[in-house]
XYZ file of C-alpha atoms in Angstrom:
428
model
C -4.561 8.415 -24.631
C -8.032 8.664 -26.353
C -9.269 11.099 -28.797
C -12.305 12.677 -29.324
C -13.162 13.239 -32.919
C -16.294 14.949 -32.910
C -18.616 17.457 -31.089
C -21.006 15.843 -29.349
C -23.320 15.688 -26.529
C -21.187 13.242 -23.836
C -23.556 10.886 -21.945
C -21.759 8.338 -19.843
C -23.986 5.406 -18.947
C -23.442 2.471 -17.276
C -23.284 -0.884 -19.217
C -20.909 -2.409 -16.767
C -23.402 -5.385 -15.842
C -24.901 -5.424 -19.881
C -20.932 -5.939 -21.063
C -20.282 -8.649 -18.608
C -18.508 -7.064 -15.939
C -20.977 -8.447 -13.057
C -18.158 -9.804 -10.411
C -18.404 -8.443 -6.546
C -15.466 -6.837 -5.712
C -14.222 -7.400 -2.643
C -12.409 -5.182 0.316
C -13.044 -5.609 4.186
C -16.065 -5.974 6.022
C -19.331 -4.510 4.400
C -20.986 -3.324 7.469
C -18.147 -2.816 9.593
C -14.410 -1.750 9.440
C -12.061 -2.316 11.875
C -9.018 -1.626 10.544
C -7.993 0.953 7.564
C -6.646 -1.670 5.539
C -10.189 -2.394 4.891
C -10.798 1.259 3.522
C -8.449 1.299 0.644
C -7.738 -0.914 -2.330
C -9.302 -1.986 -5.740
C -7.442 -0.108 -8.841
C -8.362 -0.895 -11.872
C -6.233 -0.888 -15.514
C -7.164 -0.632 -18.416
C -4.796 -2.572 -21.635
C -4.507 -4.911 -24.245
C -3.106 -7.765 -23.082
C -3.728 -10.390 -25.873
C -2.651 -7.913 -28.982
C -6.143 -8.312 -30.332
C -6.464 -4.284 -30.461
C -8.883 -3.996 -28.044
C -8.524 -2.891 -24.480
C -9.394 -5.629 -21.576
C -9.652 -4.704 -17.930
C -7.667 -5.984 -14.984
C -9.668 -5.019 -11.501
C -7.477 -5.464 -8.170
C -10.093 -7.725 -5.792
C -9.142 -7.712 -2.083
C -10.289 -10.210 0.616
C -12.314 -9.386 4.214
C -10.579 -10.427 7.829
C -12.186 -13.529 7.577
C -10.453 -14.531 4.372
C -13.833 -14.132 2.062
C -11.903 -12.609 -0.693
C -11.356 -14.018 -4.390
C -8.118 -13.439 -7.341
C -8.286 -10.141 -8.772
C -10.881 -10.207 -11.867
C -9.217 -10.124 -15.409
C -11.887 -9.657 -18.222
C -11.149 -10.120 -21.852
C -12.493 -7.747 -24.513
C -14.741 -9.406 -27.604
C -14.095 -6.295 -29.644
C -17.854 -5.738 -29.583
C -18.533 -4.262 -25.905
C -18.575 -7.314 -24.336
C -16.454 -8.628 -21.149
C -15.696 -12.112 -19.987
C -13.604 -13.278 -17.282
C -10.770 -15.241 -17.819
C -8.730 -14.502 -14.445
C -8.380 -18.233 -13.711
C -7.833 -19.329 -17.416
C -5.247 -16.572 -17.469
C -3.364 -17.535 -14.084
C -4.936 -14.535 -12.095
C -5.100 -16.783 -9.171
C -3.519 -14.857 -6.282
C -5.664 -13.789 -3.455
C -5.699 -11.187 -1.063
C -5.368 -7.616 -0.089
C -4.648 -6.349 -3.569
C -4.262 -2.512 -3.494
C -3.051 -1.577 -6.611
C -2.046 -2.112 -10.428
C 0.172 -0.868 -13.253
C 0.912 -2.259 -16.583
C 3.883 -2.103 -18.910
C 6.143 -3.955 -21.400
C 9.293 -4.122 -18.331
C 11.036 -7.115 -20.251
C 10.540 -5.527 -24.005
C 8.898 -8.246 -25.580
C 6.145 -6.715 -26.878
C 3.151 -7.678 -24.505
C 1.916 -6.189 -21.544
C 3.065 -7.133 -17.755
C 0.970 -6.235 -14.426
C 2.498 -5.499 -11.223
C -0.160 -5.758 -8.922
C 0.397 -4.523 -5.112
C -0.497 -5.779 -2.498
C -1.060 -5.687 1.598
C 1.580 -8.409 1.969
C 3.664 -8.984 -0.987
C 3.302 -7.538 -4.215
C 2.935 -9.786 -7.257
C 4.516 -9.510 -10.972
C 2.892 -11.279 -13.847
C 4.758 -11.736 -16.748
C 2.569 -11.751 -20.111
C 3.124 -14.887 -21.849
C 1.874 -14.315 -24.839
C -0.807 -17.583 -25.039
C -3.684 -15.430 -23.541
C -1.829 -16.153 -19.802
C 0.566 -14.703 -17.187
C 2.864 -16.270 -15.112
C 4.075 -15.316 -11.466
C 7.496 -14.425 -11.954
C 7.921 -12.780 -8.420
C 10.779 -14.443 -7.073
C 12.282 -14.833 -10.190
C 12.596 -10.881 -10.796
C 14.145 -10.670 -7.627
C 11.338 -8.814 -6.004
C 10.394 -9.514 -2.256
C 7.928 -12.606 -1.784
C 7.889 -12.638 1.760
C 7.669 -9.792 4.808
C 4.678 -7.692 4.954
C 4.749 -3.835 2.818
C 1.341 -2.364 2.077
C 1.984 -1.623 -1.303
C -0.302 1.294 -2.428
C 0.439 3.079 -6.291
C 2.950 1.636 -8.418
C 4.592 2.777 -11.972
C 6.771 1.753 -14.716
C 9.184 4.233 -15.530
C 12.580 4.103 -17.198
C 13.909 6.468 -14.856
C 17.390 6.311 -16.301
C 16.695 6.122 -19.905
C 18.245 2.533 -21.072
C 15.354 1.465 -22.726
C 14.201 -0.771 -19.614
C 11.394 -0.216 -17.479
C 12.216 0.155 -14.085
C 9.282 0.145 -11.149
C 8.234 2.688 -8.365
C 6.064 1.665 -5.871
C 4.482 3.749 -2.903
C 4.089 2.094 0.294
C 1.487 3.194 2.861
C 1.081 2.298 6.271
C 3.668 -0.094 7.888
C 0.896 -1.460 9.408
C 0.666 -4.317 12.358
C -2.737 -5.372 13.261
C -2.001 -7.280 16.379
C -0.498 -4.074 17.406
C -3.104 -1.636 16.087
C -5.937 -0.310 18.433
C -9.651 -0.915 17.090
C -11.951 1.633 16.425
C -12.437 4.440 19.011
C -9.978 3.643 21.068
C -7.558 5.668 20.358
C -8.261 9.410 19.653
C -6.362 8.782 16.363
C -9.157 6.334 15.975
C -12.198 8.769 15.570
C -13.088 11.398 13.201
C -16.036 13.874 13.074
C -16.667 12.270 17.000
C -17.533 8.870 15.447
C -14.923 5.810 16.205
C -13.465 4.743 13.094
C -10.691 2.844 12.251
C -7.580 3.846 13.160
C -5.319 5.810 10.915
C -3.336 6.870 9.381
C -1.928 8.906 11.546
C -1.067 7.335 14.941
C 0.157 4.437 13.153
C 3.984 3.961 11.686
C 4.559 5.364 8.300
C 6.162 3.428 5.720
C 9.001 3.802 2.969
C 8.879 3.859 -0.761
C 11.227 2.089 -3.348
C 12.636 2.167 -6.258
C 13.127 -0.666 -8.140
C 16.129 -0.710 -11.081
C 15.405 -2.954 -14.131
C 18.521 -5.372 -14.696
C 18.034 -6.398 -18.386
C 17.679 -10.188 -17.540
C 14.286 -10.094 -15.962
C 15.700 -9.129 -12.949
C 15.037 -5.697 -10.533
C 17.309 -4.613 -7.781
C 16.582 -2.318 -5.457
C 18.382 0.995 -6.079
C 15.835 3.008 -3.039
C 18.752 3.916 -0.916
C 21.749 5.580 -3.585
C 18.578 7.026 -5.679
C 18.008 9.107 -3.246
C 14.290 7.921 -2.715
C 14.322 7.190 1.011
C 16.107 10.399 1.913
C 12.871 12.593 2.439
C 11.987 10.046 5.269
C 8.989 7.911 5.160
C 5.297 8.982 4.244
C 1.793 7.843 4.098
C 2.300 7.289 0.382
C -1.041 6.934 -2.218
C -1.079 7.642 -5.463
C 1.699 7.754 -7.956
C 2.453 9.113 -11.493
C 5.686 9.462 -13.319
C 6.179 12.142 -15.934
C 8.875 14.629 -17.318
C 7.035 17.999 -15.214
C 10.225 19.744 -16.054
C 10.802 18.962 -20.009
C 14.487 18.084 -19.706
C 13.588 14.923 -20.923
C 13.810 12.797 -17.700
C 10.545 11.460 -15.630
C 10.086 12.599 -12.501
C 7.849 11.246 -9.843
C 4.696 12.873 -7.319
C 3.593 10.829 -4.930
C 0.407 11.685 -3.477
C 0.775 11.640 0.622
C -2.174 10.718 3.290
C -1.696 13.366 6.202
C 2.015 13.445 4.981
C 3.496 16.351 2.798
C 3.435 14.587 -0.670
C 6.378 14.113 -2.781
C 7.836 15.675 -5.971
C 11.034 13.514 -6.673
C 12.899 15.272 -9.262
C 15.351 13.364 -12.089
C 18.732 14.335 -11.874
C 19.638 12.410 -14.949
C 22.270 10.254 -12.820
C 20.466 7.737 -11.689
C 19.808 9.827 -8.703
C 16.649 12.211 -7.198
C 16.001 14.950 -5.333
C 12.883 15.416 -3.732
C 11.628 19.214 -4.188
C 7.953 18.805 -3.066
C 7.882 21.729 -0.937
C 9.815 23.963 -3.457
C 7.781 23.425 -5.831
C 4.725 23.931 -3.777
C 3.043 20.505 -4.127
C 3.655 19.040 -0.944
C 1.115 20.823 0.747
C -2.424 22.990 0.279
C -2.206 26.715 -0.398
C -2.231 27.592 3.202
C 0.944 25.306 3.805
C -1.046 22.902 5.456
C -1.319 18.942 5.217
C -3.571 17.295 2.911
C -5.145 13.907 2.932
C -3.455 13.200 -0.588
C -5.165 9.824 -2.675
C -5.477 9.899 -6.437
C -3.528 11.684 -8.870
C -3.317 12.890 -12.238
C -1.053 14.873 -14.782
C -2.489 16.781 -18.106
C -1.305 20.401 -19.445
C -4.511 21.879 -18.826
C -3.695 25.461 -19.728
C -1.751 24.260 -22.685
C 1.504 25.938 -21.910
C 3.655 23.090 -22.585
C 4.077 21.844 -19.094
C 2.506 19.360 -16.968
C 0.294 20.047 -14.316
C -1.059 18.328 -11.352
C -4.344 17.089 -10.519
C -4.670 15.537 -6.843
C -7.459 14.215 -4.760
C -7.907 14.513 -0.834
C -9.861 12.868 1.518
C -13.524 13.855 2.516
C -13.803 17.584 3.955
C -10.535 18.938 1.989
C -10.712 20.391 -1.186
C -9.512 18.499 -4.652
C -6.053 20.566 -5.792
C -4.893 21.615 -9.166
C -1.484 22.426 -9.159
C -0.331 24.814 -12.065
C 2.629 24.300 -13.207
C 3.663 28.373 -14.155
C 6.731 27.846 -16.237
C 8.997 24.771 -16.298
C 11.639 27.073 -17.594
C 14.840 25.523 -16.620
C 16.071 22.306 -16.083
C 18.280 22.970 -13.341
C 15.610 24.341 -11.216
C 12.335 22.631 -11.192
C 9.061 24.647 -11.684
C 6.919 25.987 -9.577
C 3.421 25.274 -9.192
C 0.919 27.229 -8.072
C -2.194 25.383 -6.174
C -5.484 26.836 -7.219
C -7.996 28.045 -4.386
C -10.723 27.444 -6.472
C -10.799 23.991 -6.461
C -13.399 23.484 -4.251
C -15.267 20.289 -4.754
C -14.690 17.936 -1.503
C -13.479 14.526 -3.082
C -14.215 11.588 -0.754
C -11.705 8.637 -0.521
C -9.194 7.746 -2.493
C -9.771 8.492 -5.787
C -9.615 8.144 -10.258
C -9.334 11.411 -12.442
C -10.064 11.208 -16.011
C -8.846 14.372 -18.274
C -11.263 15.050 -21.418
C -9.612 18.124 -23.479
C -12.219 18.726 -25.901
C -12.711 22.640 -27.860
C -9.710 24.176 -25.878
C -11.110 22.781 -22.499
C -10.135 19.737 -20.112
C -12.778 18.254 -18.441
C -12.156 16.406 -15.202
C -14.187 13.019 -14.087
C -13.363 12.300 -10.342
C -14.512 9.221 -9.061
C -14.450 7.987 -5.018
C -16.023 7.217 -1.818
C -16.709 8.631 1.388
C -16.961 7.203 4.536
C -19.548 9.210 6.314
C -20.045 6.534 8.690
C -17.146 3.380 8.579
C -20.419 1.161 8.752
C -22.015 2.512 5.777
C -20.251 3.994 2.898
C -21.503 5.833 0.186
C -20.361 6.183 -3.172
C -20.024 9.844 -4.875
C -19.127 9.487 -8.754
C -19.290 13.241 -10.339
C -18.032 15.156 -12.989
C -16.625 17.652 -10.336
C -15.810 20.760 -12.643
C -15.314 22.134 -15.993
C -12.127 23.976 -16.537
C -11.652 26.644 -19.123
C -8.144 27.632 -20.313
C -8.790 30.834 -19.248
C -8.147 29.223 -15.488
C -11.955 29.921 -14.493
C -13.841 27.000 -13.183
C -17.973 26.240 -13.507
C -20.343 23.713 -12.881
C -20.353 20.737 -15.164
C -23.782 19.463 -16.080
C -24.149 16.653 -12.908
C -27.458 14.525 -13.232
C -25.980 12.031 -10.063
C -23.958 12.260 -7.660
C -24.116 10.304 -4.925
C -25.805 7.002 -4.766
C -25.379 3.832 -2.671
C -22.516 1.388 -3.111
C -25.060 -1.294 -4.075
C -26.843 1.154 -7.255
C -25.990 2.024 -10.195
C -24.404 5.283 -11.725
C -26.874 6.518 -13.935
C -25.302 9.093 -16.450
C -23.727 12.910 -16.358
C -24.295 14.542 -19.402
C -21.687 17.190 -20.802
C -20.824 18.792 -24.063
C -17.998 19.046 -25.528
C -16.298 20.343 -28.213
C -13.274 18.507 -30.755
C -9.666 18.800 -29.280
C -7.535 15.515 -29.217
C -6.907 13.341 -25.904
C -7.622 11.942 -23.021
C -5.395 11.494 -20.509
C -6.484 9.192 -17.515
C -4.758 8.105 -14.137
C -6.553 5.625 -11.966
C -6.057 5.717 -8.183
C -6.996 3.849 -5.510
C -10.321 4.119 -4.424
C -12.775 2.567 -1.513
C -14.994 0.224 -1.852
């Protein structure tokens, strides 16, 4: 969480090749894509992971079909806005499809861990506490071999014994041998152009739970937590929080072409999913969304947690309200707000500013007007007032070419504490 401490004019610039952060990242073929593993990828996080007080950045890289690909990029923060990277140095050496990343302290020694996900296998680095991270994998008991396309991940200590236990979505259970190429399959075009195929048409996969042991170790507790029950999905994006306020996290997990998922915390180690109860799962004509990024924030200040969710180009972007939250035997409501209608490309981040009584939201992604060019839309999408009415943020740029820079978006805001920021996958 960051807090805002003044009023001020808000001019977001882009210093990203000033500080240091000059890398390419990588993910599929730059003129072509043949397959839709080559359309998703690339989070990003944002922590501390030397105890120096400043924040460093860890940026998932992925590889092309050929095998061009480099380790994900870790960059260390001098305290005085500038970035160098220390991947190798660090033991960021593992290359590949990486998808996503979350961070958090799962063996309670008071540094920072990654879990990265991948197309393949995922990867946990432990924080060592020297400025490196080891690959401790196998050694936590997590899979190292088969083939998952691990998509959003999150610590959460589900069952409350101080332990941070992982959730991680899972895609596409996706074969490429077996997978048609573009166009020729009529799951394989969209708008009348031939695009990769996906995701529908191709075999959906299954989520997990993973339940931390205490000794470094996580089993997998998917099957008596009730997580595979709902069946499998086309799962994105995922965020843990108590949406309820009995005191136990819950978990939405944003769906591609899927109804998403609203697992709710029983409190005994189990969950019940309650998606469509809720009314989350789908848009507010009941109908199936392309679901990417998402993000929580009590927007309306009610004391409940709402729901922020991104969709792929040609949808609209949904806010979910969540009404009351009143008991904790019955989960809340939410209402999905038809007014919400920016069309968010590709899989996307949200960043909550809640400055003079208002939340502002920052939506970043990509869409794929054509699979051999992309173009990159960055945009402050909307300004929302408590009051529940939407207008037009001030929006200098918004779309420019993968290969230029984001100039700035100017808004003003006004003093109220926090920001509260969830980073999705997006394209690249």
């Amino acid at each position: 969480m960051i807090s805002l401490a003044f009023a001020a004019e808000l001019n977001f610039i882009d210093r990203g090749s000033d500080a240091g952060l000059k890398e390419t990242n990588t993910f599929g073929g730059k003129t072509q894509k043949t397959f839709i593993l080559e359309s998703t990828g690339n989070g990003v996080a944002i922590f501390d992971y030397d105890g120096d007080g400043h924040n460093d950045i860890f940026i998932a890289n992925g590889t092309t079909l050929q095998g061009e690909g480099g380790p994900s990029f870790l960059y260390h923060n001098d305290g005085k806005g500038n970035f160098t990277l220390v991947s190798d140095a660090a033991g960021i050496t593992k290359k590949g499809w990486a998808q996503g990343v979350c961070a958090g302290d799962y063996d309670n020694d008071g540094r920072t861990d990654l879990l990265v996900t991948y197309y393949g296998t995922n990867v946990l680095y432990r924080n060592l506490g020297n400025g490196r991270f080891a690959d401790v994998t196998k050694q936590a008991g997590l899979p190292v071999t088969g083939v998952r396309w691990g998509a959003g991940c999150s610590f959460t200590d589900y069952d409350r014994d101080g332990k941070l236990d992982l959730f991680i979505s899972n895609y596409v259970d996706l074969d490429m041998n077996a997978t048609p190429k573009p166009g020729q399959d009529p799951t394989c075009q969209f708008k009348g152009l031939p695009t990769a195929c996906g995701p529908r048409g191709l075999p959906a996969a299954a989520n997990v739970l993973y339940h931390n042991n205490g000794d470094g170790t996580f089993t997998d507790v998917s099957v008596p937590a009730g997580i595979l029950k709902p069946g499998r999905r086309y799962g994105l994006g995922v965020v843990a929080a108590d949406f309820d306020n009995d005191g136990w996290p819950d978990i939405y997990v944003a769906c591609d072409m899927t109804p998403s998922l609203l697992y709710h915390n029983l409190g005994n180690g189990k969950f019940e999913e309650r998606a469509v109860e809720s009314g989350v799962a789908y848009n507010f004509d009941g109908r199936l969304q392309a679901g990417m990024g998402v993000a929580v924030a009590d927007y309306d200040g009610n004391g409940f947690l709402d729901i922020a969710k991104t969709n792929f180009s040609g949808d609209l972007t949904s806010l979910f309200k969540n009404e009351d939250g009143s008991s904790s035997a019955m989960f809340p409501r939410m209402r999905a707000w038809r007014r919400t209608s920016y069309s968010a490309g590709g899989l996307s981040s949200w960043m909550w500013i809640t400055t003079g009584g208002k939340i502002w939201l920052w939506q970043t992604g990509t869409c794929i007007r054509k699979w051999s060019k992309a173009r990159l839309e960055k945009s402050i999408c909307r300004k929302l007032c408590c009051t529940g009415t939407w207008v037009t943020a001030s929006l200098q740029t918004s779309v420019r070419t993968v290969d230029r820079p984001f100039k700035r978006c100017g808004l003003r805001a006004e003093w109220r504490p926090g920001i509260w920021m969830a980073t999705g996958i997006r394209r690249s």
